Tab-separated table of C-alpha atoms in Angstrom:
chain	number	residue	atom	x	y	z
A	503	UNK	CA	-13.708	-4.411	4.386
A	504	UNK	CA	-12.566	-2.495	1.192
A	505	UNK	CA	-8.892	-3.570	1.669
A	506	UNK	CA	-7.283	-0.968	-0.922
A	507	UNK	CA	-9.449	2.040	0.687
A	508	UNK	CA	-6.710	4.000	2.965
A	509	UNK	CA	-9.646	6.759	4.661
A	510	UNK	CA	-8.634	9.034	6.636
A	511	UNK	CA	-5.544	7.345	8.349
A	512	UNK	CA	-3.038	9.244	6.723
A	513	UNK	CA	-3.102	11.889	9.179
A	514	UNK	CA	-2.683	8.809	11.937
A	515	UNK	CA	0.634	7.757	9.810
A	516	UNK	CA	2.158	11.304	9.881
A	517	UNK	CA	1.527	11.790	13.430
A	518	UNK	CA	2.847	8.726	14.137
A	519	UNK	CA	6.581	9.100	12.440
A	520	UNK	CA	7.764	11.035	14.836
A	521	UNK	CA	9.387	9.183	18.038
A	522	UNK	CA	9.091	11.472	20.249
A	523	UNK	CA	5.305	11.512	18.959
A	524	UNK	CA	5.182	7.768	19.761
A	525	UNK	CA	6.504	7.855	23.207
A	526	UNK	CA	3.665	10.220	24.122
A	527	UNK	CA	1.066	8.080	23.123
A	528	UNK	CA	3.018	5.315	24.811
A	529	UNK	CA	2.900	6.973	27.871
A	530	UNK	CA	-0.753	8.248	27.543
A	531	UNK	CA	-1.942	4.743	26.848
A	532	UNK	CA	-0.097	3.799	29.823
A	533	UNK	CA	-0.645	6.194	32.504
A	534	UNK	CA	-2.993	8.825	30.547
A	535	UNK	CA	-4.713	11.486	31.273
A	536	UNK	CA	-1.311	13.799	31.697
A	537	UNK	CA	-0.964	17.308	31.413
A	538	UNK	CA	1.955	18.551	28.936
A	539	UNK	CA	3.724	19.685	32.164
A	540	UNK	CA	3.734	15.995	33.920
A	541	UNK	CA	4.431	14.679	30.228
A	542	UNK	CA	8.156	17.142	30.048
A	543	UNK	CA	8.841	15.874	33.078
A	544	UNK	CA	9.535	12.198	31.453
A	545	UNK	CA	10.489	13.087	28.188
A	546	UNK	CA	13.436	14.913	27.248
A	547	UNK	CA	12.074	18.047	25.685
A	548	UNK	CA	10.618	21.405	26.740
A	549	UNK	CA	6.503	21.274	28.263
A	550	UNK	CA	6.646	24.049	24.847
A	551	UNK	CA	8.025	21.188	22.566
A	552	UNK	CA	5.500	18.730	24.177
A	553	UNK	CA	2.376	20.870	24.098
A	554	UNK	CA	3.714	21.132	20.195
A	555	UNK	CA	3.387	17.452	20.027
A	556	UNK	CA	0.164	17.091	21.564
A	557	UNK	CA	-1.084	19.430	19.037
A	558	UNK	CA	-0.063	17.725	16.254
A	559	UNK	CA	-1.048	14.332	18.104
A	560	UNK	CA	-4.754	15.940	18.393
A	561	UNK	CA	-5.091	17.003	15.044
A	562	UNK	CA	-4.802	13.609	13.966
A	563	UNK	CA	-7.273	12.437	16.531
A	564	UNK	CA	-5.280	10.768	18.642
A	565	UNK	CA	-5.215	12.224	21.735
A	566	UNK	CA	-8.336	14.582	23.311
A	567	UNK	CA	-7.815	17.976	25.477
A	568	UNK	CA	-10.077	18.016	28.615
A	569	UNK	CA	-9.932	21.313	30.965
A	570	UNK	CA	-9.668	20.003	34.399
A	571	UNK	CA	-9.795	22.907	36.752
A	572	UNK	CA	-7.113	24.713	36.143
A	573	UNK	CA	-5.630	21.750	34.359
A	574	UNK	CA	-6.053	20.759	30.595
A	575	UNK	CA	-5.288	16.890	30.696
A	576	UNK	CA	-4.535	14.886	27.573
A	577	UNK	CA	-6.272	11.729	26.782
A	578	UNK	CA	-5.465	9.229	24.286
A	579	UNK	CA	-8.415	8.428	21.874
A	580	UNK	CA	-7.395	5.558	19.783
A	581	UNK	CA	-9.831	4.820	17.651
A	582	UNK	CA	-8.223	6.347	14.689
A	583	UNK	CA	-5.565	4.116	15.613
A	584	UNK	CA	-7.174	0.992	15.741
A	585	UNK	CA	-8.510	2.688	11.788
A	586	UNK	CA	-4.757	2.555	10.555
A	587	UNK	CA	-3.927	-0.523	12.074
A	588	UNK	CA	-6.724	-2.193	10.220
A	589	UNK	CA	-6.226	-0.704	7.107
A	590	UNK	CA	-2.452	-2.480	7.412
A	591	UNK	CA	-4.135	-5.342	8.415
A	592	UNK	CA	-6.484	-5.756	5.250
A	593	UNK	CA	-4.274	-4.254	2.908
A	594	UNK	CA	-1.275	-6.698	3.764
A	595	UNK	CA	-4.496	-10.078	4.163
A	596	UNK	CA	-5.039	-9.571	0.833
A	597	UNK	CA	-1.200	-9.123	-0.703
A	598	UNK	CA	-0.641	-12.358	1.334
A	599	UNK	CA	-3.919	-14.145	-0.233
A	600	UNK	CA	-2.742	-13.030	-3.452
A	601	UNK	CA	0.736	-13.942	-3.651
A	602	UNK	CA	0.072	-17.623	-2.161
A	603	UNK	CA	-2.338	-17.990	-4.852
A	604	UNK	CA	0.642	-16.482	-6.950
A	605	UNK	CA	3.384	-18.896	-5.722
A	606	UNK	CA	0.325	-22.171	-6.130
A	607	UNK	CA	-0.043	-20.915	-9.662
A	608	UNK	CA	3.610	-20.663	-10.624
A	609	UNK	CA	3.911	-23.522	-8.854
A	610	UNK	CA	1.807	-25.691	-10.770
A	611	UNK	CA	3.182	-24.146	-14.305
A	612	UNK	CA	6.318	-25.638	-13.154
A	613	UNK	CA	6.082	-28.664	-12.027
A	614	UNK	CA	6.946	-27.101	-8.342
A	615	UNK	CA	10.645	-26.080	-9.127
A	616	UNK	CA	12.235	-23.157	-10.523
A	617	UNK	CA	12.653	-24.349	-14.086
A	618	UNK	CA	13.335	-22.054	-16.585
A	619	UNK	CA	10.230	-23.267	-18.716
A	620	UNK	CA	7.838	-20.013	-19.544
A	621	UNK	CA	4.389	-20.149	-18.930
A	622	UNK	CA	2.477	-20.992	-21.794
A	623	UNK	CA	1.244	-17.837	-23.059
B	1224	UNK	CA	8.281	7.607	0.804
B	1225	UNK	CA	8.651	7.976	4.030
B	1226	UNK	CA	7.487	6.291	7.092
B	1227	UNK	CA	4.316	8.242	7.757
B	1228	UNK	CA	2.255	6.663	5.083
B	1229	UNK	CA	-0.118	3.434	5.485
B	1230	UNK	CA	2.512	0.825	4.005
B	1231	UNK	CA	2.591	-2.670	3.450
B	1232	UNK	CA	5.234	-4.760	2.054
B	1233	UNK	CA	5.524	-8.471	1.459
B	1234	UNK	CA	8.534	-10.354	-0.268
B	1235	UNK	CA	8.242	-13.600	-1.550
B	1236	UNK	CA	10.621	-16.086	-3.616
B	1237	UNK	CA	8.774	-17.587	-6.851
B	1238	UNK	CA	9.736	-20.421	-8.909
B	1239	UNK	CA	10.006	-18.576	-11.940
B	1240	UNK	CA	12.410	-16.406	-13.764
B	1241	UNK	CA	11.549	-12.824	-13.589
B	1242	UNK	CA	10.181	-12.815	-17.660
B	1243	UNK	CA	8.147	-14.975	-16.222
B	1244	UNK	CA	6.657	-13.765	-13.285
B	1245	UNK	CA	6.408	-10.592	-15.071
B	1246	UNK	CA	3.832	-11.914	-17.836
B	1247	UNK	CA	2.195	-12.953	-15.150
B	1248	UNK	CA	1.580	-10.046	-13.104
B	1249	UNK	CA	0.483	-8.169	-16.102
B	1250	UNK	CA	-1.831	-10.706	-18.561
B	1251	UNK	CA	-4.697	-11.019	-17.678
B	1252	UNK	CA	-5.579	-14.893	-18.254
B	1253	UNK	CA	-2.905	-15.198	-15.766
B	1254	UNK	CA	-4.204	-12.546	-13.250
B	1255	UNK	CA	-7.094	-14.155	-13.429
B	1256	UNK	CA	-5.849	-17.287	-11.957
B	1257	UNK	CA	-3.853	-15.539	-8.508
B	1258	UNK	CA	-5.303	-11.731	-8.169
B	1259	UNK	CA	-8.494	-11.972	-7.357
B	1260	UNK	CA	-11.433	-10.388	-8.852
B	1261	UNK	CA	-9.997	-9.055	-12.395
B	1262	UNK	CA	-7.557	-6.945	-12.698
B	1263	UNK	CA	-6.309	-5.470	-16.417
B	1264	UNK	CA	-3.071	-3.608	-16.970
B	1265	UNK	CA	-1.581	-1.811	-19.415
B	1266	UNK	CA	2.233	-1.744	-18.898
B	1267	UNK	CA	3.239	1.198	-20.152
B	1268	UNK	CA	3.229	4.361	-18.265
B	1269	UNK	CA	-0.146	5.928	-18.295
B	1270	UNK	CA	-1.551	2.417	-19.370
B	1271	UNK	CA	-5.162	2.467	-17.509
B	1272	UNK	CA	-5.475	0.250	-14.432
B	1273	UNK	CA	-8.651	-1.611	-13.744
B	1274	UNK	CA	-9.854	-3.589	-11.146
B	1275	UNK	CA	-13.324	-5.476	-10.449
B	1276	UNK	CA	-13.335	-7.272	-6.999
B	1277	UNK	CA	-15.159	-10.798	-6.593
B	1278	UNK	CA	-17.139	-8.842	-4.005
B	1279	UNK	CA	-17.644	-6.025	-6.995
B	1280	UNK	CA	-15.173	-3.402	-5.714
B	1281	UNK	CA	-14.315	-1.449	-8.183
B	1282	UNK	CA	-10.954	0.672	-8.697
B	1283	UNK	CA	-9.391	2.592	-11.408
B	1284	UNK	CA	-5.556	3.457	-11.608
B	1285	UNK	CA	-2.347	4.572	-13.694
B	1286	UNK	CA	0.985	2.520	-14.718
B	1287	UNK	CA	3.667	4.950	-13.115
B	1288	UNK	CA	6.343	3.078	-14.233
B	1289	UNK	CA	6.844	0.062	-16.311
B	1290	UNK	CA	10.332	-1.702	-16.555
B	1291	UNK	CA	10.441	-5.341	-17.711
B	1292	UNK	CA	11.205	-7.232	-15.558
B	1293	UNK	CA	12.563	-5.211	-12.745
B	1294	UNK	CA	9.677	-3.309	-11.790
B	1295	UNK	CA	6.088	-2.676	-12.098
B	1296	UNK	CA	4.153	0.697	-10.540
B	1297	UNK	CA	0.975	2.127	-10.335
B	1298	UNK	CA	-1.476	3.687	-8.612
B	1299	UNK	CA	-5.287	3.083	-8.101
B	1300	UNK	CA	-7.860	4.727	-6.240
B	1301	UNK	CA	-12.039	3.155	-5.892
B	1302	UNK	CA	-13.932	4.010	-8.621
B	1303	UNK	CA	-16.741	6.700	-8.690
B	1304	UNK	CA	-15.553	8.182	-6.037
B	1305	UNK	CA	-14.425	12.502	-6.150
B	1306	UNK	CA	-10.994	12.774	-7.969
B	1307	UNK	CA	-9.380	13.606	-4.644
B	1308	UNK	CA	-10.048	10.090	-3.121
B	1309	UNK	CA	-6.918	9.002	-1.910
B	1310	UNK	CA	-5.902	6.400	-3.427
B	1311	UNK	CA	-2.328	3.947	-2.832
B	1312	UNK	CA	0.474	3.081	-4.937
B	1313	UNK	CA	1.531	-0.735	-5.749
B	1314	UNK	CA	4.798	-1.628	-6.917
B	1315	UNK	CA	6.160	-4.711	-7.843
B	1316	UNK	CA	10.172	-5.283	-7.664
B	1317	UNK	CA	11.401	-8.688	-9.099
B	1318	UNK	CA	14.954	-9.934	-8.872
B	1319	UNK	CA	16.777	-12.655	-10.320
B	1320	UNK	CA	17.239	-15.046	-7.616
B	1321	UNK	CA	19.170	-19.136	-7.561
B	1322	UNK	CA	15.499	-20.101	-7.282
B	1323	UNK	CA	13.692	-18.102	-9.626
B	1324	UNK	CA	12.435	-14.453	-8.812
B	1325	UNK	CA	12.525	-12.518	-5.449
B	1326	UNK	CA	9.385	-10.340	-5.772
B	1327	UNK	CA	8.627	-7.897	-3.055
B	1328	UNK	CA	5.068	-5.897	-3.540
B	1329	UNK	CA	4.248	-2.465	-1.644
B	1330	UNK	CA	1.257	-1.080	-1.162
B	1331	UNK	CA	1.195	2.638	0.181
B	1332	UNK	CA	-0.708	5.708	0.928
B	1333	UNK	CA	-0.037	8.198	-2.213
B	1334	UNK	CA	1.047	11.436	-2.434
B	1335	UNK	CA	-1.781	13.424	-4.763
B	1336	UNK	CA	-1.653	11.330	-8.318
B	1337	UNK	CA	1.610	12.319	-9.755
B	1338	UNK	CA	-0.134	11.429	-13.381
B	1339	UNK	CA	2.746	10.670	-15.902
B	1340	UNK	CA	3.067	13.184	-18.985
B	1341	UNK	CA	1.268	10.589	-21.199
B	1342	UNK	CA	-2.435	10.619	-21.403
B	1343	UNK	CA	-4.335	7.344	-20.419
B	1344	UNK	CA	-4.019	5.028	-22.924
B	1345	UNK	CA	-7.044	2.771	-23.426
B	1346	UNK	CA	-7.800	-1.273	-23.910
B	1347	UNK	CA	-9.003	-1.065	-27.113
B	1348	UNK	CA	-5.626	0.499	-28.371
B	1349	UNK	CA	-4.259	-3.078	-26.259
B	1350	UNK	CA	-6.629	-4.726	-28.271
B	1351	UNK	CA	-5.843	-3.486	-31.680
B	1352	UNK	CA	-2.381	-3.867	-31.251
B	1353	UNK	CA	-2.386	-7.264	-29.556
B	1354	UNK	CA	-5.001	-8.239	-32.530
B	1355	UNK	CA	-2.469	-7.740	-34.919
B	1356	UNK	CA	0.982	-8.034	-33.901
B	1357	UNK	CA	3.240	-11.020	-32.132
B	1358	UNK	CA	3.110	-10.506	-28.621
């Protein structure tokens, strides 16, 4: 995996600052599909303020509008998710590969203690 | 930067003082020994950034800012790819700790490339002037 490579999850980020953002997908992953109207009724906002959300939560790829009847149902599509989570993943595998081998060298230029020797440049 | 950007962040105590750590995060016969693939910097703002990976990833970038030894920024993007590819922003912070440095490294999403007001500078200017004058 190209650790330093962000794609497209930037969209995934933004979406995701917002709380109220997070509690939907909480919900949808836990109970999903919900409509915007069942969704008000557990969150402390307007069905307007919700369906708001849901847009912004869609545009980021997140969640999925499906007409059901007379219904439009929200799903929760996380596969962009699991695309930001593994960009953190790699990203912060390879800071943590680096900075052992960081701490080993430094290390080993000083004996193992925080002398006040410079490395020989 | 706020908290809808890809981030990562890792602190760690080294057993150096911060001079020291510093020459190490930007020389490259040291970066050679802990980075990984090779990685040259220029640590002046609008110094060039470039990376080759072990795996040959490739990545081009810009020193942002450039304050020994507090703190070290830049940005880099992968290489041949269109100008907008987005690209993230590493900074290193060092701090004077009772056993040697506390340095904390960030990697995050970037804005569009907020390119400093200097032009790129090249290695071969590095060169010349490391050529001739005490480091």
């Amino acid at each position: 995996m190209n650790g330093g490579d962000v794609g497209d999850v930037g969209p995934v980020f933004s979406a995701l600052a917002d709380p109220t953002r997070r509690e939907v997908v909480r919900r949808l992953s836990e109970r999903g599909p919900w409509t915007a109207t069942r969704l008000a009724t557990v969150l402390p906002i307007s069905r307007q303020a919700v369906a708001k959300h849901l847009g912004a939560l869609s545009a980021a790829g997140l969640v999925e509008a499906e007409r059901r009847g007379r219904e439009t149902v929200y799903r929760l599509t996380p596969e962009p998710l699991a695309a930001a989570m593994s960009w953190m993943v790699a990203v912060g595998a390879r800071w943590d590969e680096r900075l052992n081998a960081l701490r080993a060298y430094l290390s080993s230029m000083h004996g193992g203690r925080g002398r006040s020797a410079g490395p020989r440049l | 930067m706020g908290e809808d950007k890809g981030r990562v962040e890792r602190v760690v105590i080294l057993p150096a003082r911060p001079d020291d750590v510093w020459e190490v995060l930007v020389d490259p016969s040291h970066l050679g020994e802990w980075f990984g693939g090779r990685l040259d910097v220029y640590p002046v703002p609008g110094g060039d950034v470039i990376y080759t990976g072990d795996d040959g990833e490739r990545r081009r970038g810009v020193v942002v800012v450039a304050h020994r030894p507090e703190r070290l920024t830049f940005w880099w993007w992968p290489e041949g790819v269109g100008s907008e590819a987005p690209g993230t922003r590493v900074e290193f912070r060092l701090a004077e700790a009772a056993e040697g440095t506390v340095l904390s490294v960030t990697e995050e999403e970037g804005e569009p490339m907020p390119l400093p007001p200097r032009a790129s500078i090249g290695f071969s200017a590095r060169r010349r002037l490391s050529a001739v004058g005490p480091r």
